[in-house]
Coordinates of C-alpha atoms in Angstrom, one line a residue:
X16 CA 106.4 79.5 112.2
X17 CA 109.5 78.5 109.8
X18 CA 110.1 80.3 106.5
X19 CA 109.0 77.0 104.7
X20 CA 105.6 76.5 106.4
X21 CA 104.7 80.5 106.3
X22 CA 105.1 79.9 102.1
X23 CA 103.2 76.4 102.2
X24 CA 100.2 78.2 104.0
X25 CA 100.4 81.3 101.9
X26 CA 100.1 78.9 99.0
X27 CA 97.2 77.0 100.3
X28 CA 95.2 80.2 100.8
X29 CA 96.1 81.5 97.4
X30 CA 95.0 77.9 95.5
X31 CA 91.5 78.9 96.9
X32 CA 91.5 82.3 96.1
X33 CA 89.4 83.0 92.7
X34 CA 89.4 86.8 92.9
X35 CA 91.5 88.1 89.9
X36 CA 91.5 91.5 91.3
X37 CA 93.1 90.1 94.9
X38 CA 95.8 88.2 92.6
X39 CA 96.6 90.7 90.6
X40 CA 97.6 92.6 93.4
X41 CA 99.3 89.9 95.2
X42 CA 101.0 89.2 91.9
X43 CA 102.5 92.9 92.1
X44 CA 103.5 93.0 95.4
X45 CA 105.5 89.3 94.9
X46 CA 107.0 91.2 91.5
X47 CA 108.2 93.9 93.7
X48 CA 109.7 92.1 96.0
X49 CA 111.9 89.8 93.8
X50 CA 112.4 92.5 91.2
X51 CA 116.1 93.5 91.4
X52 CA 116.3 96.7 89.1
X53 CA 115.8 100.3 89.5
X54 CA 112.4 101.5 88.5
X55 CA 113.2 103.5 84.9
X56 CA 110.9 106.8 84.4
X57 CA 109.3 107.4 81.3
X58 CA 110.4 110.6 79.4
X59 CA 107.0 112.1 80.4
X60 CA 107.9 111.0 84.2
X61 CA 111.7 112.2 84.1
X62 CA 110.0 115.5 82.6
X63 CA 107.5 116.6 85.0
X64 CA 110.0 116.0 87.8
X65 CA 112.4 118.6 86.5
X66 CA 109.8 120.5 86.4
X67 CA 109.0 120.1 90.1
X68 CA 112.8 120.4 90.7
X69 CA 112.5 123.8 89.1
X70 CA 109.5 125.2 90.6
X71 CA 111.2 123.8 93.8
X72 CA 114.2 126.0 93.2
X73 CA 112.1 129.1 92.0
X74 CA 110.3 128.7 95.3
X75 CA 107.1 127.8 93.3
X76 CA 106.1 125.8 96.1
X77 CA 103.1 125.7 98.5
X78 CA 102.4 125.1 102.3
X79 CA 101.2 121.8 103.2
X80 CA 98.5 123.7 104.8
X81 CA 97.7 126.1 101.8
X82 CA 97.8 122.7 99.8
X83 CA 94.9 121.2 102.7
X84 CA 92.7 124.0 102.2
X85 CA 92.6 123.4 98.6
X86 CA 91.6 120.5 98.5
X87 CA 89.0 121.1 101.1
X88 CA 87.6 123.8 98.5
X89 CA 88.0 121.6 95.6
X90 CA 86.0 118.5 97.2
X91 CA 83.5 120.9 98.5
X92 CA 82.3 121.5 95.1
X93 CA 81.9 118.0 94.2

């Protein structure tokens, strides 16, 4: 199937979609795609991944395992 007729279908199917939820999402992925610029973090962002950078160097860190079992524990008491 050619470029052209994969976005003529695609279209088709969307014009008979009502689901605002389905298009939103659609809607995201499209922006993504043609989106050229980097993603910016937000101060809090850009914060709390120096702080991961700096637990990460204090060794502040846990196993992927340890990290399992925690949430094992946690979901168990809900």
């Amino acid at each position: 199937m050619s470029t052209i007729q994969l976005r003529d279908d695609i279209s088709e199917y969307l014009s008979h979609i009502d689901d605002v939820s389905f298009l939103n999402a659609i809607k995201t992925i499209l922006e993504s795609k043609i989106s050229e610029k980097t993603y910016n973090l937000s101060e809090k962002e850009t914060k709390r991944v120096e702080e991961g950078r700096q637990q990460y160097k204090k060794r502040e860190t846990i196993s992927d395992e340890q990290l399992k079992e925690e949430i094992e524990q946690w979901l168990k008491t809900k």
